[in-house]
Short mmCIF file of C-alpha atoms in Angstrom, two decimals:
data_model
loop_
_atom_site.label_atom_id
_atom_site.label_comp_id
_atom_site.label_asym_id
_atom_site.label_seq_id
_atom_site.Cartn_x
_atom_site.Cartn_y
_atom_site.Cartn_z
CA MET A 1 98.24 138.92 125.42
CA CYS A 2 97.68 142.45 126.62
CA GLY A 3 95.51 141.31 129.55
CA GLU A 4 98.38 139.26 130.90
CA ASN A 5 100.63 142.32 131.19
CA HIS A 6 98.17 145.00 132.27
CA VAL A 7 95.41 145.25 134.81
CA GLY A 8 92.01 146.11 133.37
CA LEU A 9 89.91 148.96 134.67
CA SER A 10 87.30 146.52 135.92
CA PHE A 11 89.76 145.07 138.47
CA ILE A 12 90.29 148.30 140.40
CA TYR A 13 87.25 148.46 142.67
CA PRO A 14 86.86 144.73 143.38
CA VAL A 15 90.47 144.67 144.60
CA LEU A 16 90.23 147.93 146.55
CA LEU A 17 86.97 146.96 148.24
CA ASN A 18 88.31 143.52 149.09
CA LEU A 19 91.35 145.15 150.67
CA ALA A 20 89.26 147.66 152.62
CA ASN A 21 86.57 145.22 153.77
CA ASN A 22 88.52 142.02 154.31
CA THR A 23 92.30 142.08 154.12
CA LEU A 24 92.76 145.29 156.11
CA SER A 25 90.17 144.51 158.77
CA ALA A 26 91.86 144.54 162.16
CA ASN A 27 91.89 141.25 164.02
CA GLU A 28 92.06 140.77 167.77
CA SER A 29 95.21 138.71 167.26
CA ASP A 30 97.00 141.58 165.45
CA LEU A 31 99.76 143.42 167.24
CA ALA A 32 98.98 147.06 168.02
CA ALA A 33 101.37 148.29 165.32
CA ILE A 34 99.80 146.03 162.70
CA ARG A 35 96.29 147.05 163.75
CA SER A 36 97.29 150.71 163.47
CA PHE A 37 98.86 150.13 160.05
CA LYS A 38 95.77 148.31 158.75
CA ASN A 39 93.44 151.03 160.03
CA THR A 40 95.54 153.80 158.50
CA VAL A 41 95.85 152.12 155.09
CA ARG A 42 92.15 151.22 155.11
CA LYS A 43 91.10 154.81 155.90
CA GLU A 44 93.40 156.17 153.18
CA LEU A 45 92.00 153.77 150.57
CA ILE A 46 88.44 154.71 151.50
CA THR A 47 89.27 158.42 151.33
CA ARG A 48 91.44 158.48 148.21
CA PHE A 49 89.25 156.21 146.11
CA LYS A 50 85.95 157.47 147.57
CA LEU A 51 84.86 153.92 148.40
CA LEU A 52 81.95 155.14 150.53
CA SER A 53 80.82 157.87 148.13
CA ARG A 54 77.26 157.88 146.81
CA LEU A 55 78.79 158.78 143.43
CA LEU A 56 80.68 155.49 143.27
CA ALA A 57 77.79 153.91 141.34
CA GLU A 58 78.23 156.48 138.56
CA SER A 59 81.97 155.97 138.14
CA ILE A 60 83.50 154.64 134.95
CA PRO A 61 85.36 151.79 136.73
CA ILE A 62 82.07 150.51 138.22
CA THR A 63 80.46 150.63 134.77
CA ALA A 64 83.47 148.68 133.46
CA CYS A 65 82.89 146.09 136.19
CA MET A 66 79.28 145.61 135.09
CA LEU A 67 80.40 145.04 131.52
CA ASP A 68 83.08 142.54 132.59
CA PRO A 69 81.59 139.03 132.87
CA ARG A 70 83.80 138.29 135.89
CA PHE A 71 82.29 141.09 137.98
CA LYS A 72 78.95 141.87 136.29
CA HIS A 73 76.90 141.02 139.39
CA LEU A 74 78.87 143.53 141.50
CA LYS A 75 78.86 141.25 144.54
CA PHE A 76 81.70 143.30 146.02
CA LEU A 77 79.41 146.35 146.41
CA PRO A 78 76.75 147.04 149.04
CA ASP A 79 73.20 146.35 147.80
CA ASP A 80 72.18 150.01 147.53
CA VAL A 81 75.25 150.96 145.47
CA ARG A 82 74.81 147.87 143.28
CA GLU A 83 71.19 148.75 142.51
CA GLU A 84 72.10 152.36 141.80
CA ALA A 85 74.92 151.28 139.45
CA GLN A 86 72.62 148.90 137.58
CA ALA A 87 70.01 151.64 137.19
CA ARG A 88 72.70 153.99 135.90
CA LEU A 89 73.84 151.47 133.27
CA THR A 90 70.23 150.91 132.19
CA GLN A 91 69.85 154.68 131.81
CA LEU A 92 73.03 154.90 129.72
CA VAL A 93 71.84 152.10 127.42
CA ARG A 94 68.46 153.81 126.93
CA GLU A 95 70.11 157.15 126.19
CA ASP A 96 72.42 155.48 123.68
CA GLY A 97 69.46 153.78 122.01
CA GLU A 98 67.60 157.09 121.74
CA TRP A 99 70.67 158.79 120.30
CA ASN A 100 71.16 156.02 117.73
CA SER A 101 67.48 156.21 116.80
CA ARG A 102 67.72 159.97 116.18
CA GLU A 103 70.88 159.51 114.14
CA LEU A 104 69.15 156.91 111.94
CA GLN A 105 66.26 159.30 111.32
CA VAL A 106 68.65 162.08 110.30
CA ASN A 107 70.57 159.75 107.96
CA GLU A 108 67.33 158.55 106.35
CA LYS A 109 66.36 162.15 105.56
CA LEU A 110 69.67 162.72 103.80
#
């Protein structure tokens, strides 16, 4: 199957946020070099993928996560970002419904 060979879009942010928040968290038992490495990689992930951005909730990968049954509850996100993402998806669904409604009206007139 295709899913066995390729990573889906919905996997990106759960993995990145798990890395940034858990795996790359410095431990007291870490050697100084390892602690430095973890901090550097963590900061780069946060910066490059905008993990702390307020716009994260509006991103296509987060929308893909909500539509994927494995991640639909967005437990990997902070509460405020989760609520914002859910509101954004609700807005997109409403807009799509309005657009479809207008298209039906136009087709009926033809």
